[in-house]
Amino acid sequence: MSTHTSSHAFLSVLAVHGVDRIFEVPGESYIGLLDAIADFPQIDLVTCRHEAGAGFMACADGRLTRRPGVFMVSRGPGASNASIAVHTAQQDAIPLILVVGQVPKKDLRREAFQEIDYRAMFGTLAKWVFEVTAPEQMAEVAYKAVRMATTGTPGPVVISVPEDLQQQPVPRVHWRAQPHDPLRASPAGLARVRELLHTAQRPLIIAGGAFDVPGGREALLAFAQAWQLPVCVAFRRHDLFPNQHPLFVGDLGLANPPHQMALLHDSDLILALGTRLDDITSQNFTFPHHPQPAQPLVHCYPDPRVVGLHFATEVGLPCQPKGLVEELTPDVDAIYPDSRAEWARQLRGMHDQIAAWPQRDADDGVRFFEVVRHLRALAPSDLRVCLDAGTFAAPVYRHFGFEPTQRLMAPLSGAMGYGTPAAVATALREPQHRVVCMVGDGGFMMTGNEMILAVERRLPIVFILANNGSYASIRIHQARTYPTRHPGTDLYNPDFATMARGFGMAVDVIEHEDAIEATLRRALQSQGPHFIEVKASLGVTLPP
Ligand SMILES: Cc1ncc(C[n+]2csc(CCOP(=O)(O)OP(=O)(O)O)c2C)c(N)n1
């Protein structure tokens, strides 16, 4: 190994905490750090083409590993491109570390070439922003970055490292990873929840992302079954509970019909477990009633700042939901009102109606829900579904019906451009599972270059592009609010199939619905990446 530099110290601490992959777009502002990475053969350095894609990959990686996803970018322009991933990590509660090369220390705050003050820029986006001012700080900063990114509500941390501080010799310091005891509920809190569980006639669980930990899903399932508790999953958290289970009663998302919400409001106990009760999950802060719910609210999240923040709670539990439900799952038969079974049947019946596959016709192209329907039928039980933002994804959320070992990777931030990089990062992290990426013709061209990584590393990802010639989600909004015209949402597209062939991928184009099944079958068997362009219907009835 070359001299032990400040960059070696920084990387050693990250490696001790399990960081084994770093995504990067290089810049002259951090070649010192880059050079040191060559001395860490255990770190897979993934060279990317755009900082947004690198950042989305790090987001997906952080989500899958629950360790910080790490990406490195250059100052000014690089950091600006990277900001979308910092926002997504914040909204999605993903541990993320962004390392930015900075101008030399002597030039700081002189508006030097490509300089940005990152504390100001990322001040409200990131959980913590730190600018290194001495090489000896680097190890400590890496340690704190991991702690900040992974504790409480996971989130993004930004570390700015002036270029002249990256290759200074520093003494070796041995840092150890520090496991922390999980946060547990108080005995009094547990006792109060037990009382409520014994008496509630119409209880409802809202299950959120903090269950996405090893054993979390199993613990939730055992708890729900033991007490006969219907489960609604939080925004885009469909894979937390088996969707075929009679106690699965749907998701709280962008399109819950009023009659379903009226029924959910009728519950007499809400157990919001592992969810932040965010804007979308809470139906724009209307479910439960804001700020004082109509029924007792039990709110559990492993961050005291989140518990009871938006809604007044009957019981607030700043602890891990997995541990909580394990403690509340009785060894013997639980005692609760008989009426609960009927309540669960009612909610499930409503969900079944909402989740039934649509019957709509279309004469302007392939109905994308038909692609999703066939994929559902053919999907292996360990499928990873990576979604971009767009209306093409609506049938996945509403109708797909995730099995217990299938996983959904979708941005809670609603960021377009997430799908393709997330699929590549998922396939890198979980090569044993089949990955399907679905993306619209708008979102695909916001990133998309990451496909070359899939080709380079022969990742067996099926990319499905819904080409409807439009930013259709926005066009739908226009049709509702400004029905007579729709400026700014039509798309003039390149020949996507030729593009994908140019990347070196196997390519299919679906122009008719009768080709869907055979094409998907073939793609799901592919050894490497496979690209399918679907000539899709706009999918909505629009005024002329
Ligand atoms: C980065 C970013 N820019 C803009 C938006 C606003 N937006 C949400 S959906 C959408 C259109 C998506 O179009 P496309 O990817 O073609 O999918 P479609 O809705 O047509 O299925 C836009 C522009 C966004 N969510 N993210």
Coordinates of C-alpha atoms and ligand atoms in Angstrom, one line a residue:
M1 CA 0.0 0.0 0.0
S2 CA 1.2 3.6 -0.7
T3 CA 1.5 6.1 2.2
H4 CA -1.4 6.1 4.6
T5 CA -3.2 9.3 3.7
S6 CA -6.2 11.2 4.9
S7 CA -8.2 9.5 2.1
H8 CA -7.0 6.0 3.2
A9 CA -8.2 6.9 6.7
F10 CA -11.6 8.0 5.4
L11 CA -12.0 4.9 3.2
S12 CA -10.8 2.5 6.0
V13 CA -13.6 3.7 8.3
L14 CA -16.2 3.3 5.6
A15 CA -14.9 -0.2 4.8
V16 CA -15.0 -1.1 8.5
H17 CA -18.7 -0.2 8.4
G18 CA -19.3 -2.5 5.5
V19 CA -19.1 -0.1 2.6
D20 CA -18.0 -2.4 -0.3
R21 CA -19.2 -0.4 -3.3
I22 CA -18.8 3.2 -4.4
F23 CA -20.5 4.9 -7.3
E24 CA -18.6 7.8 -8.9
V25 CA -18.3 10.2 -11.7
P26 CA -14.7 11.4 -11.6
G27 CA -13.5 15.0 -11.2
E28 CA -10.2 16.7 -10.8
S29 CA -11.3 17.9 -7.4
Y30 CA -11.1 14.5 -5.9
I31 CA -8.4 12.4 -7.7
G32 CA -6.7 12.1 -4.3
L33 CA -9.6 10.2 -2.9
L34 CA -10.0 8.2 -6.1
D35 CA -6.3 7.2 -6.1
A36 CA -6.6 5.9 -2.6
I37 CA -9.6 3.7 -3.6
A38 CA -7.2 1.6 -5.7
D39 CA -5.7 0.4 -2.4
F40 CA -9.1 -1.0 -1.3
P41 CA -9.7 -4.1 -3.5
Q42 CA -12.7 -5.0 -1.4
I43 CA -14.5 -1.8 -2.7
D44 CA -16.2 -2.2 -6.1
L45 CA -15.7 1.1 -7.8
V46 CA -18.6 1.7 -10.2
T47 CA -17.8 4.4 -12.8
C48 CA -21.0 6.1 -13.9
R49 CA -21.9 8.6 -16.7
H50 CA -24.1 11.1 -14.7
E51 CA -24.1 12.0 -11.1
A52 CA -27.9 11.7 -10.8
G53 CA -27.6 8.0 -12.0
A54 CA -24.7 7.4 -9.7
G55 CA -26.7 8.9 -6.8
F56 CA -29.9 6.9 -7.6
M57 CA -27.7 3.7 -7.7
A58 CA -26.3 4.6 -4.3
C59 CA -29.8 5.2 -3.1
A60 CA -30.9 1.8 -4.2
D61 CA -27.8 0.2 -2.8
G62 CA -28.3 1.9 0.6
R63 CA -31.9 0.8 0.6
L64 CA -31.0 -2.8 0.0
T65 CA -28.1 -3.1 2.4
R66 CA -29.3 -0.6 5.1
R67 CA -25.7 0.6 5.1
P68 CA -25.0 3.9 3.6
G69 CA -25.0 3.9 -0.2
V70 CA -21.9 5.9 -1.1
F71 CA -21.2 8.1 -4.2
M72 CA -18.5 10.5 -5.1
V73 CA -18.8 13.5 -7.4
S74 CA -16.8 16.5 -8.4
R75 CA -17.4 20.1 -7.2
G76 CA -20.0 22.6 -8.6
P77 CA -21.4 20.9 -11.7
G78 CA -21.0 17.4 -10.3
A79 CA -22.6 18.3 -7.0
S80 CA -25.5 20.0 -8.8
N81 CA -26.2 16.9 -10.8
A82 CA -26.1 14.8 -7.6
S83 CA -28.6 16.8 -5.7
I84 CA -31.7 14.8 -6.9
A85 CA -30.4 11.7 -5.2
V86 CA -29.8 13.6 -2.0
H87 CA -33.4 14.7 -2.1
T88 CA -34.6 11.1 -2.8
A89 CA -32.6 9.7 0.1
Q90 CA -34.2 12.3 2.3
Q91 CA -37.7 11.6 1.2
D92 CA -37.2 7.8 1.1
A93 CA -35.3 7.6 4.4
I94 CA -32.3 5.9 2.8
P95 CA -28.8 6.0 4.3
L96 CA -26.6 7.8 1.8
I97 CA -23.2 9.4 1.8
L98 CA -22.3 11.9 -0.9
V99 CA -18.6 12.8 -1.0
V100 CA -17.8 16.0 -3.0
G101 CA -14.4 17.1 -4.1
Q102 CA -14.0 20.8 -3.1
V103 CA -11.7 23.6 -4.2
P104 CA -8.4 23.9 -2.3
K105 CA -8.7 25.1 1.2
K106 CA -7.0 28.4 0.6
D107 CA -9.6 29.3 -2.1
L108 CA -12.7 28.5 0.0
R109 CA -15.4 31.2 -0.1
R110 CA -13.6 33.1 -2.8
E111 CA -16.1 31.9 -5.4
A112 CA -13.3 29.9 -6.9
F113 CA -13.7 27.9 -10.1
Q114 CA -16.8 25.6 -9.6
E115 CA -17.0 26.4 -5.9
I116 CA -20.3 26.0 -4.0
D117 CA -20.8 26.3 -0.3
Y118 CA -22.3 22.9 0.3
R119 CA -23.5 23.6 3.8
A120 CA -25.8 26.3 2.2
M121 CA -26.7 24.2 -0.8
F122 CA -27.6 21.0 0.9
G123 CA -28.4 22.6 4.3
T124 CA -32.1 21.7 4.2
L125 CA -31.8 18.6 2.0
A126 CA -29.3 16.6 3.9
K127 CA -29.2 15.4 7.6
W128 CA -25.7 16.6 8.0
V129 CA -23.2 18.5 5.8
F130 CA -19.6 18.8 6.8
E131 CA -16.6 20.4 5.1
V132 CA -13.3 19.0 6.1
T133 CA -10.8 21.6 7.2
A134 CA -7.9 19.4 8.4
P135 CA -6.7 16.0 7.1
E136 CA -6.7 14.5 10.6
Q137 CA -10.5 14.9 10.6
M138 CA -11.1 12.5 7.8
A139 CA -11.5 9.3 9.8
E140 CA -13.7 10.9 12.4
V141 CA -15.8 12.4 9.6
A142 CA -16.3 9.1 7.9
Y143 CA -17.4 7.5 11.2
K144 CA -19.9 10.3 11.9
A145 CA -21.2 10.2 8.4
V146 CA -22.1 6.6 8.8
R147 CA -23.7 7.2 12.2
M148 CA -25.7 10.2 10.9
A149 CA -26.9 8.4 7.8
T150 CA -28.0 5.3 9.6
T151 CA -29.5 6.3 12.9
G152 CA -32.9 7.7 13.7
T153 CA -34.6 8.3 10.3
P154 CA -32.0 7.2 7.8
G155 CA -31.0 9.9 5.3
P156 CA -28.4 11.6 3.3
V157 CA -25.1 13.1 4.5
V158 CA -22.8 15.3 2.4
I159 CA -19.1 15.5 3.0
S160 CA -17.0 18.1 1.2
V161 CA -13.3 17.5 1.0
P162 CA -11.0 20.2 -0.3
E163 CA -8.7 18.7 -2.9
D164 CA -5.5 19.6 -1.1
L165 CA -6.6 17.7 2.1
Q166 CA -7.0 14.4 0.4
Q167 CA -3.4 13.1 0.1
Q168 CA -1.9 14.3 3.4
P169 CA -0.1 11.6 5.5
V170 CA -2.0 11.0 8.7
P171 CA -1.4 8.5 11.6
R172 CA -3.4 5.2 11.4
V173 CA -6.3 5.1 13.8
H174 CA -8.3 1.9 14.2
W175 CA -12.0 2.5 14.2
R176 CA -14.4 -0.3 15.0
A177 CA -18.0 -0.6 13.8
Q178 CA -20.2 0.1 16.8
P179 CA -23.4 -1.9 16.9
H180 CA -26.1 -0.2 18.9
D181 CA -28.9 -1.8 20.8
P182 CA -32.2 -1.5 19.0
L183 CA -34.6 1.1 20.5
R184 CA -37.3 -0.7 22.5
A185 CA -40.7 0.3 23.7
S186 CA -41.3 1.1 27.4
P187 CA -43.2 -1.5 29.5
A188 CA -46.0 1.1 30.1
G189 CA -46.3 1.8 26.3
L190 CA -46.5 -2.0 25.6
A191 CA -49.2 -2.5 28.3
R192 CA -51.3 0.3 26.9
V193 CA -51.1 -1.1 23.3
R194 CA -52.0 -4.5 24.6
E195 CA -55.2 -3.1 26.2
L196 CA -56.1 -1.4 22.9
L197 CA -55.5 -4.6 21.0
H198 CA -57.8 -6.6 23.3
T199 CA -60.7 -4.3 22.9
A200 CA -60.6 -2.7 19.4
Q201 CA -63.4 -3.9 17.1
R202 CA -62.1 -2.3 13.9
P203 CA -58.3 -2.0 14.1
L204 CA -56.0 -1.2 11.3
I205 CA -52.3 -1.4 10.8
I206 CA -50.5 1.1 8.6
A207 CA -47.2 -0.6 7.9
G208 CA -44.2 1.4 6.8
G209 CA -40.6 1.1 5.6
A210 CA -39.0 0.5 9.0
F211 CA -40.2 -3.1 8.7
D212 CA -37.8 -3.5 5.8
V213 CA -35.2 -5.1 7.9
P214 CA -34.2 -8.8 8.2
G215 CA -37.1 -10.6 9.9
G216 CA -39.3 -7.5 9.8
R217 CA -41.9 -8.8 7.4
E218 CA -42.2 -12.1 9.2
A219 CA -42.7 -10.4 12.5
L220 CA -45.4 -8.1 11.0
L221 CA -47.2 -11.1 9.5
A222 CA -47.1 -13.1 12.8
F223 CA -48.4 -10.1 14.7
A224 CA -51.2 -9.3 12.3
Q225 CA -52.3 -13.0 12.2
A226 CA -52.2 -13.4 16.0
W227 CA -54.5 -10.4 16.6
Q228 CA -56.5 -10.6 13.4
L229 CA -55.3 -7.1 12.3
P230 CA -55.9 -5.9 8.7
V231 CA -52.8 -4.3 7.2
C232 CA -52.6 -1.4 4.8
V233 CA -49.1 -0.6 3.6
A234 CA -47.7 2.9 3.5
F235 CA -46.9 4.7 0.2
R236 CA -45.0 2.4 -2.2
R237 CA -44.3 -0.2 0.5
H238 CA -46.4 -3.0 -1.1
D239 CA -43.8 -5.6 -0.5
L240 CA -44.0 -5.5 3.3
F241 CA -47.0 -7.9 3.5
P242 CA -48.1 -10.7 1.3
N243 CA -50.6 -9.1 -1.0
Q244 CA -52.7 -12.3 -1.4
H245 CA -53.1 -12.7 2.4
P246 CA -56.7 -12.1 3.6
L247 CA -55.4 -9.5 6.0
F248 CA -53.8 -7.4 3.3
V249 CA -56.3 -4.6 2.6
G250 CA -54.3 -2.4 0.2
D251 CA -51.9 0.5 0.1
L252 CA -52.2 4.2 0.9
G253 CA -51.0 6.0 -2.2
L254 CA -51.9 8.5 -4.9
A255 CA -55.3 7.0 -5.9
N256 CA -57.3 5.6 -3.0
P257 CA -60.9 6.0 -3.9
P258 CA -63.2 8.0 -1.5
H259 CA -65.3 5.0 -0.6
Q260 CA -62.2 3.1 0.5
M261 CA -61.0 6.0 2.6
A262 CA -64.4 6.3 4.2
L263 CA -64.2 2.7 5.3
L264 CA -60.7 3.1 6.6
H265 CA -61.7 6.2 8.6
D266 CA -64.2 3.9 10.3
S267 CA -61.5 2.0 12.1
D268 CA -61.5 2.4 15.9
L269 CA -57.8 1.9 16.4
I270 CA -54.9 2.8 14.1
L271 CA -51.5 1.2 14.6
A272 CA -49.1 3.3 12.4
L273 CA -46.0 1.1 12.7
G274 CA -42.7 1.9 11.0
T275 CA -44.2 4.7 9.0
R276 CA -43.5 8.5 9.2
L277 CA -47.2 9.1 8.3
D278 CA -45.9 11.2 5.4
D279 CA -48.0 13.4 3.1
I280 CA -49.0 10.6 0.6
T281 CA -49.5 7.8 3.2
S282 CA -51.7 10.2 5.3
Q283 CA -53.6 11.2 2.1
N284 CA -52.3 14.8 2.3
F285 CA -52.6 14.8 6.1
T286 CA -56.3 13.8 6.2
F287 CA -56.0 10.2 7.3
P288 CA -56.3 9.9 10.2
H289 CA -58.0 13.1 11.1
H290 CA -55.5 15.9 11.5
P291 CA -54.2 16.9 13.9
Q292 CA -56.3 14.9 16.4
P293 CA -57.3 11.5 15.1
A294 CA -60.9 10.4 15.6
Q295 CA -59.7 7.0 17.0
P296 CA -56.7 6.1 19.2
L297 CA -53.5 6.3 17.2
V298 CA -50.5 4.2 18.2
H299 CA -47.5 5.5 16.4
C300 CA -44.2 3.6 16.3
Y301 CA -41.1 4.7 14.4
P302 CA -37.4 4.4 15.4
D303 CA -37.0 8.2 15.7
P304 CA -38.4 10.2 18.5
R305 CA -38.6 13.3 16.3
V306 CA -41.0 11.6 14.0
V307 CA -43.4 9.9 16.5
G308 CA -46.5 12.0 17.0
L309 CA -45.1 14.8 14.8
H310 CA -48.1 15.4 12.5
F311 CA -50.8 13.6 14.4
A312 CA -51.6 13.5 18.1
T313 CA -51.0 10.0 19.4
E314 CA -52.7 7.9 22.1
V315 CA -49.4 6.0 22.5
G316 CA -46.1 7.2 21.0
L317 CA -43.4 4.6 20.7
P318 CA -40.0 5.7 19.5
C319 CA -38.7 2.2 18.8
Q320 CA -38.1 -0.4 16.2
P321 CA -41.4 -1.7 14.9
K322 CA -40.0 -5.2 14.5
G323 CA -39.1 -5.5 18.1
L324 CA -42.4 -4.0 19.1
V325 CA -44.6 -6.4 17.2
E326 CA -42.5 -9.3 18.4
E327 CA -43.1 -8.3 22.0
L328 CA -46.8 -7.9 21.3
T329 CA -47.3 -11.2 19.5
P330 CA -48.7 -13.5 22.1
D331 CA -47.5 -17.1 22.6
V332 CA -51.1 -18.2 23.4
D333 CA -54.3 -17.3 21.6
A334 CA -55.0 -13.6 21.7
I335 CA -58.3 -12.5 23.0
Y336 CA -60.2 -9.9 20.9
P337 CA -63.7 -9.2 19.7
D338 CA -65.2 -11.7 17.2
S339 CA -66.4 -8.8 15.1
R340 CA -62.8 -8.3 13.9
A341 CA -63.0 -11.1 11.3
E342 CA -66.0 -9.4 9.6
W343 CA -64.2 -6.0 9.6
A344 CA -61.2 -7.6 8.0
R345 CA -63.4 -9.3 5.4
Q346 CA -65.1 -6.0 4.6
L347 CA -61.8 -4.2 4.0
R348 CA -60.4 -7.1 2.0
G349 CA -63.5 -7.2 -0.1
M350 CA -63.1 -3.6 -1.0
H351 CA -59.4 -4.0 -1.8
D352 CA -60.3 -7.0 -4.1
Q353 CA -62.6 -4.7 -6.1
I354 CA -60.1 -1.9 -6.4
A355 CA -57.2 -4.3 -7.3
A356 CA -59.3 -6.2 -10.0
W357 CA -57.6 -5.9 -13.4
P358 CA -59.2 -3.1 -15.5
Q359 CA -61.4 -3.8 -18.6
R360 CA -60.7 -0.6 -20.5
D361 CA -60.2 -0.7 -24.2
A362 CA -57.7 1.4 -26.2
D363 CA -57.2 2.0 -29.9
D364 CA -54.0 4.0 -29.7
G365 CA -51.5 1.4 -28.7
V366 CA -50.7 -1.4 -26.3
R367 CA -52.5 -1.1 -22.9
F368 CA -49.6 -1.1 -20.5
F369 CA -51.6 -2.7 -17.8
E370 CA -51.7 -5.8 -20.0
V371 CA -47.9 -5.9 -20.0
V372 CA -48.0 -5.7 -16.2
R373 CA -50.7 -8.4 -16.0
H374 CA -48.7 -10.8 -18.1
L375 CA -45.6 -10.0 -16.1
R376 CA -47.5 -10.8 -12.9
A377 CA -48.4 -14.2 -14.3
L378 CA -44.9 -15.0 -15.5
A379 CA -42.9 -13.4 -12.7
P380 CA -40.6 -15.6 -10.6
S381 CA -41.4 -15.5 -6.9
D382 CA -38.2 -13.6 -6.1
L383 CA -38.7 -10.8 -8.7
R384 CA -37.3 -7.4 -8.0
V385 CA -39.5 -4.7 -9.6
C386 CA -37.7 -1.3 -10.1
L387 CA -40.0 1.5 -11.1
D388 CA -39.5 5.0 -12.5
A389 CA -42.0 7.7 -11.8
G390 CA -44.9 7.9 -14.3
T391 CA -48.5 6.8 -14.9
F392 CA -47.3 3.6 -16.6
A393 CA -46.5 2.4 -13.1
A394 CA -50.0 2.8 -11.8
P395 CA -51.1 -0.8 -12.6
V396 CA -48.1 -2.2 -10.7
Y397 CA -49.1 -0.3 -7.6
R398 CA -52.8 -1.2 -7.9
H399 CA -52.9 -4.6 -9.5
F400 CA -49.6 -6.5 -9.4
G401 CA -50.1 -8.1 -6.0
F402 CA -46.6 -8.7 -4.6
E403 CA -45.7 -12.2 -3.2
P404 CA -43.9 -12.4 0.1
T405 CA -40.4 -12.7 -1.5
Q406 CA -40.9 -10.3 -4.4
R407 CA -39.6 -6.8 -3.8
L408 CA -40.6 -3.3 -5.0
M409 CA -38.0 -0.5 -5.5
A410 CA -39.8 2.7 -6.3
P411 CA -38.9 6.3 -5.3
L412 CA -41.1 7.8 -2.6
S413 CA -39.7 11.1 -3.8
G414 CA -41.4 10.5 -7.2
A415 CA -38.1 11.3 -8.9
M416 CA -38.1 10.5 -12.6
G417 CA -34.8 8.9 -13.7
Y418 CA -34.7 6.6 -10.7
G419 CA -35.8 3.3 -12.4
T420 CA -32.9 2.4 -14.7
P421 CA -30.1 3.2 -12.2
A422 CA -32.0 1.5 -9.4
A423 CA -32.4 -1.6 -11.5
V424 CA -28.7 -1.7 -12.2
A425 CA -27.7 -1.2 -8.5
T426 CA -30.3 -3.9 -7.5
A427 CA -28.8 -6.4 -10.0
L428 CA -25.3 -5.6 -8.8
R429 CA -26.3 -6.2 -5.2
E430 CA -28.6 -9.1 -5.7
P431 CA -27.3 -11.0 -8.7
Q432 CA -29.2 -14.1 -7.6
H433 CA -32.6 -12.4 -8.3
R434 CA -34.3 -11.5 -11.5
V435 CA -34.7 -7.7 -11.9
V436 CA -37.3 -6.0 -14.1
C437 CA -37.2 -2.2 -14.6
M438 CA -40.2 -0.4 -15.9
V439 CA -39.8 3.2 -17.1
G440 CA -41.6 5.7 -19.3
D441 CA -40.3 7.4 -22.3
G442 CA -39.9 10.6 -20.3
G443 CA -38.0 9.2 -17.3
F444 CA -36.0 6.8 -19.4
M445 CA -34.1 9.8 -21.0
M446 CA -33.5 11.6 -17.8
T447 CA -31.0 8.8 -16.9
G448 CA -30.9 5.6 -19.0
N449 CA -27.1 5.6 -19.7
E450 CA -26.7 3.2 -16.8
M451 CA -27.8 0.4 -19.2
I452 CA -24.3 0.3 -20.4
L453 CA -23.2 -0.9 -17.0
A454 CA -25.8 -3.7 -17.3
V455 CA -24.2 -4.6 -20.6
E456 CA -20.6 -4.3 -19.3
R457 CA -21.4 -6.5 -16.3
R458 CA -23.9 -8.8 -18.1
L459 CA -26.6 -8.1 -15.6
P460 CA -29.8 -10.0 -16.4
I461 CA -32.2 -7.1 -16.1
V462 CA -35.3 -6.8 -18.2
F463 CA -35.9 -3.1 -19.1
I464 CA -39.5 -2.4 -20.2
L465 CA -40.0 1.0 -21.7
A466 CA -43.5 2.3 -21.9
N467 CA -43.3 4.5 -25.0
N468 CA -46.6 6.6 -25.1
G469 CA -45.0 9.7 -26.7
S470 CA -45.9 11.8 -23.8
Y471 CA -45.2 12.9 -20.3
A472 CA -48.5 11.3 -19.7
S473 CA -48.8 11.7 -15.9
I474 CA -48.7 15.5 -16.4
R475 CA -51.0 15.3 -19.4
I476 CA -53.6 13.6 -17.2
H477 CA -53.3 16.5 -14.8
Q478 CA -53.7 18.9 -17.7
A479 CA -56.7 17.1 -19.0
R480 CA -58.4 17.5 -15.6
T481 CA -57.5 21.2 -15.0
Y482 CA -57.0 22.7 -18.5
P483 CA -59.1 20.3 -20.7
T484 CA -58.8 22.2 -24.0
R485 CA -55.0 22.0 -24.6
H486 CA -51.9 20.4 -23.4
P487 CA -48.7 22.4 -24.1
G488 CA -45.4 21.0 -23.1
T489 CA -46.2 17.3 -22.6
D490 CA -45.9 15.7 -26.1
L491 CA -42.6 13.9 -26.7
Y492 CA -40.8 13.5 -30.0
N493 CA -38.8 10.3 -29.4
P494 CA -35.7 8.7 -30.9
D495 CA -35.8 5.1 -32.1
F496 CA -35.4 3.5 -28.7
A497 CA -34.9 0.0 -30.1
T498 CA -32.0 1.1 -32.2
M499 CA -30.5 3.0 -29.2
A500 CA -30.7 -0.1 -27.1
R501 CA -29.1 -2.3 -29.8
G502 CA -26.4 0.3 -29.9
F503 CA -25.8 -0.3 -26.2
G504 CA -25.4 -4.0 -27.1
M505 CA -28.6 -5.3 -25.7
A506 CA -31.1 -7.9 -26.9
V507 CA -34.1 -6.0 -28.0
D508 CA -37.8 -6.6 -28.6
V509 CA -40.5 -4.2 -29.6
I510 CA -44.1 -5.0 -28.6
E511 CA -46.6 -3.4 -31.0
H512 CA -49.6 -5.6 -30.4
E513 CA -50.9 -7.2 -27.2
D514 CA -50.8 -10.7 -28.6
A515 CA -47.0 -10.4 -28.6
I516 CA -46.7 -9.6 -24.9
E517 CA -46.6 -13.0 -23.3
A518 CA -44.0 -14.6 -25.6
T519 CA -41.8 -11.6 -25.5
L520 CA -41.8 -11.4 -21.7
R521 CA -41.1 -15.2 -21.5
R522 CA -38.1 -14.8 -23.7
A523 CA -36.8 -11.7 -21.9
L524 CA -37.2 -13.3 -18.5
Q525 CA -34.9 -16.2 -19.7
S526 CA -32.2 -13.9 -21.0
Q527 CA -28.7 -14.4 -19.5
G528 CA -27.9 -10.7 -20.0
P529 CA -29.8 -7.4 -20.2
H530 CA -32.9 -7.4 -22.4
F531 CA -34.7 -4.3 -23.6
I532 CA -38.4 -4.2 -24.5
E533 CA -40.0 -1.2 -26.0
V534 CA -43.8 -1.2 -25.7
K535 CA -45.6 1.0 -28.1
A536 CA -48.0 2.0 -25.4
S537 CA -51.4 3.6 -25.4
L538 CA -51.6 7.0 -23.6
G539 CA -53.9 5.1 -21.2
V540 CA -56.4 7.8 -20.5
T541 CA -59.5 9.1 -22.1
L542 CA -58.5 12.6 -23.0
P543 CA -60.6 15.4 -24.5
P544 CA -59.7 16.1 -28.1
Ligands
LIG1 C1 -37.1 14.7 -12.1 C2 -38.6 14.9 -12.3 N1 -39.0 15.9 -13.2 C3 -40.3 16.1 -13.3 C4 -41.2 15.4 -12.6 C5 -42.7 15.6 -12.9 N2 -43.3 14.4 -13.5 C6 -43.9 13.5 -12.8 S1 -44.4 12.2 -13.8 C7 -43.9 13.0 -15.2 C8 -44.1 12.4 -16.6 C9 -43.5 11.1 -16.7 O1 -43.5 10.7 -18.0 P1 -43.0 9.3 -18.5 O2 -41.7 9.0 -17.9 O3 -43.1 9.3 -20.0 O4 -44.1 8.3 -18.0 P2 -45.7 8.4 -18.2 O5 -46.3 9.3 -17.2 O6 -45.9 8.9 -19.6 O7 -46.2 7.0 -18.1 C10 -43.3 14.2 -14.9 C11 -42.7 15.2 -15.9 C12 -40.7 14.4 -11.7 N3 -41.6 13.7 -11.0 N4 -39.4 14.2 -11.6

